[in-house]
Short mmCIF file of C-alpha atoms in Angstrom, two decimals:
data_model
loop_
_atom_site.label_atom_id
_atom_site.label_comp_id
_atom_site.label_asym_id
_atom_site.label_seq_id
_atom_site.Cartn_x
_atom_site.Cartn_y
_atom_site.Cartn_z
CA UNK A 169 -41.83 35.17 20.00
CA UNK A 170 -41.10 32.07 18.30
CA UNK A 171 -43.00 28.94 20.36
CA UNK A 172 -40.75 25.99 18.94
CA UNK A 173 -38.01 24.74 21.58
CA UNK A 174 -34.59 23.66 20.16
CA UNK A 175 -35.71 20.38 20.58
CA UNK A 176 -38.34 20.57 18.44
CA UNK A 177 -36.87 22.26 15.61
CA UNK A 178 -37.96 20.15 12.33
CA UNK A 179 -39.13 20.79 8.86
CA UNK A 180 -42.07 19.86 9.03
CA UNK A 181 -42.27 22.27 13.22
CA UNK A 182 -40.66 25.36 10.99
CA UNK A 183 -43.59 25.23 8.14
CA UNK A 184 -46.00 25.06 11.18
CA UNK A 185 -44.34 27.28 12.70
CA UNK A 186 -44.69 30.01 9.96
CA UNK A 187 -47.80 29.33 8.63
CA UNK A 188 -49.00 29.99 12.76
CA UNK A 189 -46.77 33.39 12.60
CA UNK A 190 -48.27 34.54 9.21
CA UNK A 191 -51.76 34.15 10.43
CA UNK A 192 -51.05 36.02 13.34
CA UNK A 193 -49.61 39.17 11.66
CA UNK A 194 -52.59 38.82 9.13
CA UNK A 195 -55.15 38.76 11.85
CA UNK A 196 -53.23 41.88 13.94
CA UNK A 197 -52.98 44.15 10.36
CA UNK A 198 -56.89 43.11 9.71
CA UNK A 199 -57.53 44.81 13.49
CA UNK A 200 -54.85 47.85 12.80
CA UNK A 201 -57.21 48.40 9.49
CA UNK A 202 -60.63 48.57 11.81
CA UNK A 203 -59.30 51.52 13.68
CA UNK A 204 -60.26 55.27 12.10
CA UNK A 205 -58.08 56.22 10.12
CA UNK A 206 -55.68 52.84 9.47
CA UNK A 207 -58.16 51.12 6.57
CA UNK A 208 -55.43 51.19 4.04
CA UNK A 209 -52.61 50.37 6.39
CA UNK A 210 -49.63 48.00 4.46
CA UNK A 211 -51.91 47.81 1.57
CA UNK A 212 -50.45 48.44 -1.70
CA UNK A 213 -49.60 51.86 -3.51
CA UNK A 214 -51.20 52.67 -6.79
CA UNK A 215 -49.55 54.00 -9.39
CA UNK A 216 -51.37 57.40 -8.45
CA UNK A 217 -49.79 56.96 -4.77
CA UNK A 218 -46.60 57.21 -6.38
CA UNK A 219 -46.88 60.46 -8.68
CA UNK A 220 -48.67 62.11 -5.70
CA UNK A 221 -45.61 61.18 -3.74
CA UNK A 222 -42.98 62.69 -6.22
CA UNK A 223 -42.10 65.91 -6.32
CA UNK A 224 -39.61 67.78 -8.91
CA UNK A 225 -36.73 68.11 -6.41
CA UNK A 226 -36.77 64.74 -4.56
CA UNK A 227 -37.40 61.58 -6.56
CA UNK A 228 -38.32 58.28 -5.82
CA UNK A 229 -36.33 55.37 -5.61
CA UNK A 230 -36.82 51.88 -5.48
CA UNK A 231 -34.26 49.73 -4.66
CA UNK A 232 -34.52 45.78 -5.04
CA UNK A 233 -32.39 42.69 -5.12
CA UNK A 234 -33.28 39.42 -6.96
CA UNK A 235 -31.28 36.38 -7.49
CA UNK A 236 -29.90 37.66 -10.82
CA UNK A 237 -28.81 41.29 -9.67
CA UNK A 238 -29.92 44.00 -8.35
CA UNK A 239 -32.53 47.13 -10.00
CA UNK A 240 -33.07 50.67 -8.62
CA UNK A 241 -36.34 52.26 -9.92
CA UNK A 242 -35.97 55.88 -10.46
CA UNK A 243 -39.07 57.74 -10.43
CA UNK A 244 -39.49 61.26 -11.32
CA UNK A 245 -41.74 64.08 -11.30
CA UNK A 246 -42.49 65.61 -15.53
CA UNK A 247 -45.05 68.53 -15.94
CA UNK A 248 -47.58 66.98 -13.91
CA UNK A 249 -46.59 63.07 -15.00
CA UNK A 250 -43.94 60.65 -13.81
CA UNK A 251 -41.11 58.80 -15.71
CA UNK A 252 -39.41 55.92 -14.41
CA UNK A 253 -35.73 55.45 -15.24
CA UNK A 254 -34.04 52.01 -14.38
CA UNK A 255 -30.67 51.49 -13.28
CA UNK A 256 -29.68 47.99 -13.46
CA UNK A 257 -27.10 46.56 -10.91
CA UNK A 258 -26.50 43.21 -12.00
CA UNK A 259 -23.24 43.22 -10.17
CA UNK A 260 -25.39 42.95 -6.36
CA UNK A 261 -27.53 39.77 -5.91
CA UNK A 262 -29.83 38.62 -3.20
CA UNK A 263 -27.08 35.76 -2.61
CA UNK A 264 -24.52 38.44 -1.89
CA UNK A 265 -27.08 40.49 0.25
CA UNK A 266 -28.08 37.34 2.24
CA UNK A 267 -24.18 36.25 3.11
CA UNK A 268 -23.76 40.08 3.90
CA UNK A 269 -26.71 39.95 6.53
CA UNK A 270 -25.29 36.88 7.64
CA UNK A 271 -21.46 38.20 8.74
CA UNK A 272 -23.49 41.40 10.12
CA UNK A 273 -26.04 40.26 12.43
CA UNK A 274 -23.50 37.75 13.47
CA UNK A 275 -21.01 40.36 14.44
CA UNK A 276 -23.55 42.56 15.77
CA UNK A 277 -25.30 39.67 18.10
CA UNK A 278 -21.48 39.07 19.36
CA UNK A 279 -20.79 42.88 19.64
CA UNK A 280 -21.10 42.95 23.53
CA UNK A 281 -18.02 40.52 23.95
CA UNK A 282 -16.38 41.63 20.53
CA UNK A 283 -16.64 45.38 19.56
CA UNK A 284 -13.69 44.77 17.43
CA UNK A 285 -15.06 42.65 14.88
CA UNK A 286 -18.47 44.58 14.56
CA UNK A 287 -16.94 47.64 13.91
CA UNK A 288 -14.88 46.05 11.40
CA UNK A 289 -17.85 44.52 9.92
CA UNK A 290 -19.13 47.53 9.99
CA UNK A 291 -16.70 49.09 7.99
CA UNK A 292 -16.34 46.12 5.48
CA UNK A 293 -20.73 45.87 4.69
CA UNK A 294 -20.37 49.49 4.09
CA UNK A 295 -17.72 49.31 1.77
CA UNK A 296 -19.03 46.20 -0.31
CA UNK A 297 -21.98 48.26 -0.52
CA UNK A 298 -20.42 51.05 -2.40
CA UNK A 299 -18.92 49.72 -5.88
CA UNK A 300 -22.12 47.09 -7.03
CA UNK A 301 -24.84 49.14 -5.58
CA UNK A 302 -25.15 52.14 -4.29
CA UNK A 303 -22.29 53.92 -6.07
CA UNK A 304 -23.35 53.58 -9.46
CA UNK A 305 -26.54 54.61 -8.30
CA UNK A 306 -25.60 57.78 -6.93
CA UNK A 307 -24.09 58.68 -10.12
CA UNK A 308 -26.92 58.02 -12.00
CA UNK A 309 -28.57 60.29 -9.82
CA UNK A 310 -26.53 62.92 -10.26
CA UNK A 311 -26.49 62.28 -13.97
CA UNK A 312 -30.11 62.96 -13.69
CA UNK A 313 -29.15 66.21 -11.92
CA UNK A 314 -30.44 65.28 -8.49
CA UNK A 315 -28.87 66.18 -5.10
CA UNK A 316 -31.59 64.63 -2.74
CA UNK A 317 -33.92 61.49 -2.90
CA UNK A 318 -36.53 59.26 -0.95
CA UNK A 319 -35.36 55.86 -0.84
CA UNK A 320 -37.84 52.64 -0.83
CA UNK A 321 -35.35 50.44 -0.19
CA UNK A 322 -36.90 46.61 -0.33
CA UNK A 323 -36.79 43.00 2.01
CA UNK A 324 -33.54 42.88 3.87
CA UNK A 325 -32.15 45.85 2.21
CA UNK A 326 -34.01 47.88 4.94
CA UNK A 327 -31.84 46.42 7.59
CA UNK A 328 -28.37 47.99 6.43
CA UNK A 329 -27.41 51.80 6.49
CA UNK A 330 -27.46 52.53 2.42
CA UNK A 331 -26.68 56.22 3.47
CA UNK A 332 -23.47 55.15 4.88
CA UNK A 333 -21.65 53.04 1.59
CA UNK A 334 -18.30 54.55 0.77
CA UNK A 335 -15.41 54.55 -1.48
CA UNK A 336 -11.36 55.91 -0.21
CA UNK A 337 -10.71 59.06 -1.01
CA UNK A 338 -7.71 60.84 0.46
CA UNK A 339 -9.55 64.35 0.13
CA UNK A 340 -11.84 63.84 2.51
CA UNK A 341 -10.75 64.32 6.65
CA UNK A 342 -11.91 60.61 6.91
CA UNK A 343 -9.92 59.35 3.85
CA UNK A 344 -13.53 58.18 2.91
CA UNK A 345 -16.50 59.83 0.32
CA UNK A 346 -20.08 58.56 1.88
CA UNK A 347 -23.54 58.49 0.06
CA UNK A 348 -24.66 61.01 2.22
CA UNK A 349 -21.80 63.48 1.09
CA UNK A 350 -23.02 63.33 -2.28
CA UNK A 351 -26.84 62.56 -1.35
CA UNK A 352 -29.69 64.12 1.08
CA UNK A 353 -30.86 60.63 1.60
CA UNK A 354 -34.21 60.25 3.61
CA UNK A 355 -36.12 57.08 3.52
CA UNK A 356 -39.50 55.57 3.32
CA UNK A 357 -41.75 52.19 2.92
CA UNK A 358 -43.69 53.14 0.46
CA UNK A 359 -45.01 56.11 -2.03
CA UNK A 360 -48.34 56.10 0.57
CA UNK A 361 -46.93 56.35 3.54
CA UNK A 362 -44.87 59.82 2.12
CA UNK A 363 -48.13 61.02 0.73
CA UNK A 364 -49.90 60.74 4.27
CA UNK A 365 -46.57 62.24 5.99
CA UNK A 366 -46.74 65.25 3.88
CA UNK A 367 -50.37 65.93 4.30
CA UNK A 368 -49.54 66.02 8.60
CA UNK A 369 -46.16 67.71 7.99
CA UNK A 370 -48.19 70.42 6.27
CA UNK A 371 -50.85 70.82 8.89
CA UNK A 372 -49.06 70.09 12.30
CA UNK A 373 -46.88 73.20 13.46
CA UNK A 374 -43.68 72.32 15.28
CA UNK A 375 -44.06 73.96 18.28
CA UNK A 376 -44.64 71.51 21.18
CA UNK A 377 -42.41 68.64 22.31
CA UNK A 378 -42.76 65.46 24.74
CA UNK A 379 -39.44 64.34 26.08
CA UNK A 380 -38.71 60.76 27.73
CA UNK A 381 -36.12 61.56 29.91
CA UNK A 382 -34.14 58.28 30.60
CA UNK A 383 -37.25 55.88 32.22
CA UNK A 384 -34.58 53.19 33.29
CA UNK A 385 -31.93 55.75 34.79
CA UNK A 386 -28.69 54.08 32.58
CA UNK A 387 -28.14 56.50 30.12
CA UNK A 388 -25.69 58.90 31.13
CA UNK A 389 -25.79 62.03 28.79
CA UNK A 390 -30.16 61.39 28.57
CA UNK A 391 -30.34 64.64 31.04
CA UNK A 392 -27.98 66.79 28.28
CA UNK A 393 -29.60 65.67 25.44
CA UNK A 394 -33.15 66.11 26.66
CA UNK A 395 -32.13 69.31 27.36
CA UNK A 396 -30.70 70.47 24.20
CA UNK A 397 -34.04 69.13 22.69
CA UNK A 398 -36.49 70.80 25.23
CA UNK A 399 -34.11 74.24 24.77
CA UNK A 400 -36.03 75.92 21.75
CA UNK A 401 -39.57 75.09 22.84
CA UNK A 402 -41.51 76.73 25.43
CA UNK A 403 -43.25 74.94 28.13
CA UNK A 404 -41.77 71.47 27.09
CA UNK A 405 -43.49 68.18 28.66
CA UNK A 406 -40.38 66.32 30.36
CA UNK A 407 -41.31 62.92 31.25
CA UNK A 408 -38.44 61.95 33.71
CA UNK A 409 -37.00 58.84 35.24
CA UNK A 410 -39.58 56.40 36.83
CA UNK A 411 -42.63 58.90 36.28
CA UNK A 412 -41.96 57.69 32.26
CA UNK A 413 -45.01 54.91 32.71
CA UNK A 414 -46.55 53.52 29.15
CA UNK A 415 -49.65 55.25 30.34
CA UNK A 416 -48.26 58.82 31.31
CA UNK A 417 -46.68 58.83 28.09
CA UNK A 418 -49.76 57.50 25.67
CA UNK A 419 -51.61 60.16 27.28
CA UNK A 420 -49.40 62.37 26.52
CA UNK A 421 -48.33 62.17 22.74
CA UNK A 422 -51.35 62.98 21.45
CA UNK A 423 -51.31 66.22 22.91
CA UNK A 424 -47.78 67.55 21.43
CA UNK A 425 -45.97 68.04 18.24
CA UNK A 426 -42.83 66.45 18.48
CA UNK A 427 -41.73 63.77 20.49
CA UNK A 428 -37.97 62.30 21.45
CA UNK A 429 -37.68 59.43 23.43
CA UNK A 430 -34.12 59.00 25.22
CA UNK A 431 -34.79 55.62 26.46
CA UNK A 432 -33.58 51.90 25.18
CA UNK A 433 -35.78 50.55 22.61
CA UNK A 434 -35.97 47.04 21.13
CA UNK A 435 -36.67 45.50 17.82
CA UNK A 436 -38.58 42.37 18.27
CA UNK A 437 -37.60 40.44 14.68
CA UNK A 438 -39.90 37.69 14.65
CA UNK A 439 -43.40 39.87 16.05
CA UNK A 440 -42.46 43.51 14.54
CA UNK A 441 -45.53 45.32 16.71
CA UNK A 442 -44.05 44.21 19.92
CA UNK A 443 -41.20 46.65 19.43
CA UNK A 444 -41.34 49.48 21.01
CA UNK A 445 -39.68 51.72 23.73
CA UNK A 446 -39.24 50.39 27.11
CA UNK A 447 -40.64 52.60 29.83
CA UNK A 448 -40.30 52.41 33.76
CA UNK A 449 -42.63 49.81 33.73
CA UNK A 450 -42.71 47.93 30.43
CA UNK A 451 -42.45 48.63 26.64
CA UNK A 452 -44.29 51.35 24.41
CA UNK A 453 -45.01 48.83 21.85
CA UNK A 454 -45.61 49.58 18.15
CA UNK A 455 -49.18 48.47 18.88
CA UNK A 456 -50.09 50.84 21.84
CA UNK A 457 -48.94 53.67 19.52
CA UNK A 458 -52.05 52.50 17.10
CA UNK A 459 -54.31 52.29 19.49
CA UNK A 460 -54.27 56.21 20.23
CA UNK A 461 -55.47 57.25 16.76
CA UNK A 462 -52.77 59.60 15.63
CA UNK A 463 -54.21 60.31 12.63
CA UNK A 464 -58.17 61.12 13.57
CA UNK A 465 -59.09 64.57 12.69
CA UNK A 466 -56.29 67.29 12.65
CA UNK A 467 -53.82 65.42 14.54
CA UNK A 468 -50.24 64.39 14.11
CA UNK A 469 -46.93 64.18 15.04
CA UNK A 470 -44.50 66.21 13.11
CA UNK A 471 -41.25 64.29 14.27
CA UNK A 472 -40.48 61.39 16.39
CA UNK A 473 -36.96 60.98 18.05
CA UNK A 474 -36.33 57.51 18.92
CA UNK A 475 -32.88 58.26 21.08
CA UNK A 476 -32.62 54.63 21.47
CA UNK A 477 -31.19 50.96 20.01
CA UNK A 478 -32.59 49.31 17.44
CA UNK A 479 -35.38 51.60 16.66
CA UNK A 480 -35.13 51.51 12.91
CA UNK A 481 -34.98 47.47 12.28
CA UNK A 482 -37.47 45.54 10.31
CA UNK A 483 -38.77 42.06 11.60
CA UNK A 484 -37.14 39.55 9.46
CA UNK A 485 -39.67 37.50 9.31
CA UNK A 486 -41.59 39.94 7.16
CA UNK A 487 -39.06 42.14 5.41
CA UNK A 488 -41.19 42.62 2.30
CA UNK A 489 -44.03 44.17 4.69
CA UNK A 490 -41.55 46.30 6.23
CA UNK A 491 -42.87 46.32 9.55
CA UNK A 492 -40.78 49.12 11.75
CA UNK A 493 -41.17 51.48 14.42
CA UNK A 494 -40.63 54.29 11.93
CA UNK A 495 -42.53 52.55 9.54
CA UNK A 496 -45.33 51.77 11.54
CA UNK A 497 -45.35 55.32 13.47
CA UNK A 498 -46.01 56.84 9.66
CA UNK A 499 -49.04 54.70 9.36
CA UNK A 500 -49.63 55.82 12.67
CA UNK A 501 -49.98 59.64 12.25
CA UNK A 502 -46.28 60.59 12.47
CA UNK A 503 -44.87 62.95 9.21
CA UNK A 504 -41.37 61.47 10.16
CA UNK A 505 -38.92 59.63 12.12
CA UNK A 506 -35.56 59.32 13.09
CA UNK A 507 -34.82 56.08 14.35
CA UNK A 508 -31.65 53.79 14.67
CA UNK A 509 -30.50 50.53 12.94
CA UNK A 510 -28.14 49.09 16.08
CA UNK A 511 -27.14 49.81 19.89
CA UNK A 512 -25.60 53.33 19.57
CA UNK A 513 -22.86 54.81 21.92
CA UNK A 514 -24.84 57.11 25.04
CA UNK A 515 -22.40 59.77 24.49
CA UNK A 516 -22.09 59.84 21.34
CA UNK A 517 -25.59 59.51 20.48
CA UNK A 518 -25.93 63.16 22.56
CA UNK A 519 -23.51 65.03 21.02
CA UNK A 520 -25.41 63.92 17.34
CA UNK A 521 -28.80 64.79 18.39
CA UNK A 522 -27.70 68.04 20.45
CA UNK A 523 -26.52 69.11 16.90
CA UNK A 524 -29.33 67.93 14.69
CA UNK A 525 -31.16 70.42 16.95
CA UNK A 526 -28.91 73.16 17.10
CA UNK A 527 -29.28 72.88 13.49
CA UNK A 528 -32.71 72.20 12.64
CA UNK A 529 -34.38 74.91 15.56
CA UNK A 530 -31.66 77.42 15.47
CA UNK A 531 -30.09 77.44 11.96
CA UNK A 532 -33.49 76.56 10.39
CA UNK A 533 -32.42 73.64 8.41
CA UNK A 534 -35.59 71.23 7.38
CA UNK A 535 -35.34 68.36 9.95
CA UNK A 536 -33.83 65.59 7.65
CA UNK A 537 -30.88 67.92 6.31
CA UNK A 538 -30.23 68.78 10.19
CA UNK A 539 -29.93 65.37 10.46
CA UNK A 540 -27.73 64.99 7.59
CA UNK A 541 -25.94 67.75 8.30
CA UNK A 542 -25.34 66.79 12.06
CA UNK A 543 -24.00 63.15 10.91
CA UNK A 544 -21.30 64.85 8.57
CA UNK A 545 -20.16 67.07 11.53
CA UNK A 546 -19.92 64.34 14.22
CA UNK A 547 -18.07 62.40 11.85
CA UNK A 548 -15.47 65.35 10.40
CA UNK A 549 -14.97 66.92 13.50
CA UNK A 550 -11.69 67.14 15.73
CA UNK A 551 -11.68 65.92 19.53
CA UNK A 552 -10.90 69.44 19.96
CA UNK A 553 -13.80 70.92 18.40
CA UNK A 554 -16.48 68.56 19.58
CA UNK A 555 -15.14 69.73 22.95
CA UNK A 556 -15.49 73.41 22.20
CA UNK A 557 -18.84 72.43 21.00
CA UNK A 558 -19.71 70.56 24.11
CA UNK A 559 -18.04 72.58 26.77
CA UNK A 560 -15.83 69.81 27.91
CA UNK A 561 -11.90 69.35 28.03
CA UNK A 562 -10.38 66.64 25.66
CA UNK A 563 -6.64 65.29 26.31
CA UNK A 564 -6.80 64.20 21.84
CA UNK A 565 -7.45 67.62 20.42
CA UNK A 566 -6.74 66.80 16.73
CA UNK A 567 -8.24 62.94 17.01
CA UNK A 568 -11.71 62.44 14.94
CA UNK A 569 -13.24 60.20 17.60
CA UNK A 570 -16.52 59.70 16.24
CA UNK A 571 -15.06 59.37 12.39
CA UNK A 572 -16.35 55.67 12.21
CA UNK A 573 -19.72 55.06 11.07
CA UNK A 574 -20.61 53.06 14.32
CA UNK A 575 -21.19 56.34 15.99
CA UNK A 576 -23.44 57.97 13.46
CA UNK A 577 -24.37 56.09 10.24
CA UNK A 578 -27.19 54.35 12.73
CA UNK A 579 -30.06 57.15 12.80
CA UNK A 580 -31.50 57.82 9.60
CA UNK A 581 -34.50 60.22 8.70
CA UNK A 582 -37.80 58.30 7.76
CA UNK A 583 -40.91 60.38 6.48
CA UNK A 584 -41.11 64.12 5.07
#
């Protein structure tokens, strides 16, 4: 947290001020990189990170904004080499993409007393996304003949749901077409941090699962959707209620495969390893998750479900490290992560995740194209189907309830 007062707030305070706050995330990476294991941790890829990283289904790509326009970096797997193919989208700046951030974050810090207007902004920042940036994109892409990609998106770009731009069309049950509909989007920091995920994904077997279970006793639907988690796994650990400590729990994730947290989570901006997951009796922080070594030996989580709000932001203050709790759990010894960019509805949020399971442990879809998958069915479905889904009576058979992205477009898949 930030130590100037508003009356204090000068030039001359603000340079002090962030020359104190760089030094302090320099000196808490240089620790991070003493601990087993973390001795490259946020330092940069090579270019033989990135072809190890690539593979001849699912590209790379970059995605940047300068002052002049914007430039997405395609990078591609060729007998053994990589090509890079640029897209140029001079039609997106960094001045568009700041006044964007601005009208969001300014809807979303009023959302509490105006839903209204941050829904709407919702609906506008996707839409402006669609024509400069990310549409022509996904045409190059499937140009190229590609129907799934890793994006790196860069700085503030991390903090809007690319997945989610759209463009009208009356064919669809929404009226709208999404980057996901033509995409299997999945995300990442960096061409490293995939490399790593891969390597656990390929050694940890899914087959054992920690679940939060609702530490502060507000949510709800946490008992349904723990339990549609839990349902495919035998002997489950089921953290519940005010047993969910910060210790019980660190001495527990080592020991398991997969874990999903159904708890409220926080993004702290301005420190990004003081986010974390708030327990019975404090946060989870980014920084506790470090401490347990992951990554020594042949451990690893295969998946991380953070159920919970603002899981996936950056801090601000350091967009270009791209500091995260799904970032920082891949450095940490997590393959991947499903986290979410805003406060997400309780109910809502079940009914997603219930089906990302369904999909992923019964259906045997890979994790990120349950995901995918789940997010096109919330958002398609009738009232009357979600119901016959859920086992519950609805009044609005033929209403698509959960059609706006505010219900789904906040999760995204992070990792392998």
């Amino acid at each position: 947290m930030t130590s100037l007062d508003r009356n204090s707030i000068t030039p001359e305070a603000l340079r002090n001020e962030a020359t104190r706050l760089r030094a302090e995330l320099t000196e808490t990476i240089d620790q991070i990189r003493q601990q087993p294991g973390y001795e490259t941790f946020l330092t940069l890829p090579t270019y033989e990170d990135v072809q190890k990283a690539v593979t001849p289904d699912r590209p790379l790509v970059y995605l940047l904004t300068t002052t002049a326009g914007s430039l997405a970096l395609v990078v591609t797997a060729n007998n053994g080499q990589s090509d890079i193919h640029p897209i140029w989208l001079n039609d997106f700046t960094e001045t568009q993409l700041n006044e964007l951030l601005k009208v969001w974050f300014a809807a979303y810090n009023n959302s509490r007393n105006d839903h209204q207007t941050w829904l709407n902004t919702i609906d506008q920042a996707t839409q402006q996304l669609w024509e400069p940036l990310i549409g022509p994109m996904v045409q190059q892409m499937q140009d190229l003949g590609f129907d799934r990609i890793t994006l790196i998106p860069t700085g503030y770009l991390s903090l809007l749901p690319l997945h989610a731009a759209w463009i009208e069309d009356p064919s669809k049950p929404t009226g709208r077409r999404y980057a996901l509909d033509h995409l299997h989007i999945t995300y990442a920091p960096n061409a490293k941090s995939l490399t790593a995920a891969k390597e656990i994904a390929d050694r940890v077997q899914a087959n054992s699962i920690l679940a939060i279970d609702n530490p502060n006793q507000n949510l709800p639907s946490s008992e349904q959707e723990v339990q549609a988690a839990i349902a495919t796994f035998q002997n489950p650990t089921v953290i519940r209620h005010d047993q969910a400590t910060v210790e019980q729990v660190r001495s527990q994730l080592p020991n398991v495969a997969i874990a999903h947290f159904s708890c409220h989570g926080k993004a702290e901006l301005t420190d990004p390893l003081t986010s974390g997951l708030d327990m019975s009796d404090g946060r989870l922080t980014l920084k506790d998750i470090f401490a347990l070594n992951l990554a020594e030996g042949d451990r690893g989580l295969r998946l991380a479900i953070l159920s919970a709000c603002e899981t996936g932001l950056i801090g601000t203050e350091n967009a270009d490290e791209a500091i995260s709790l799904p970032t920082g759990l891949l450095q940490a010894g997590v393959a991947a992560v499903v986290a979410s960019l805003w406060s997400v509805s309780d109910l809502s949020t079940m009914l997603l995740l219930s089906k990302f399971y369904d999909l992923w442990r019964k259906d045997g879809l890979e994790p990120s194209q349950a995901l995918r998958q789940a997010q096109i069915w919330l958002r398609d479905s009738t009232a009357g189907e979600i119901a016959a889904y859920g086992g519950f009576f609805t009044l609005t058979p033929t209403e698509r309830q959960y059609a706006h992205p505010f219900h789904w477009a906040a999760f995204s898949y992070t990792g392998i």
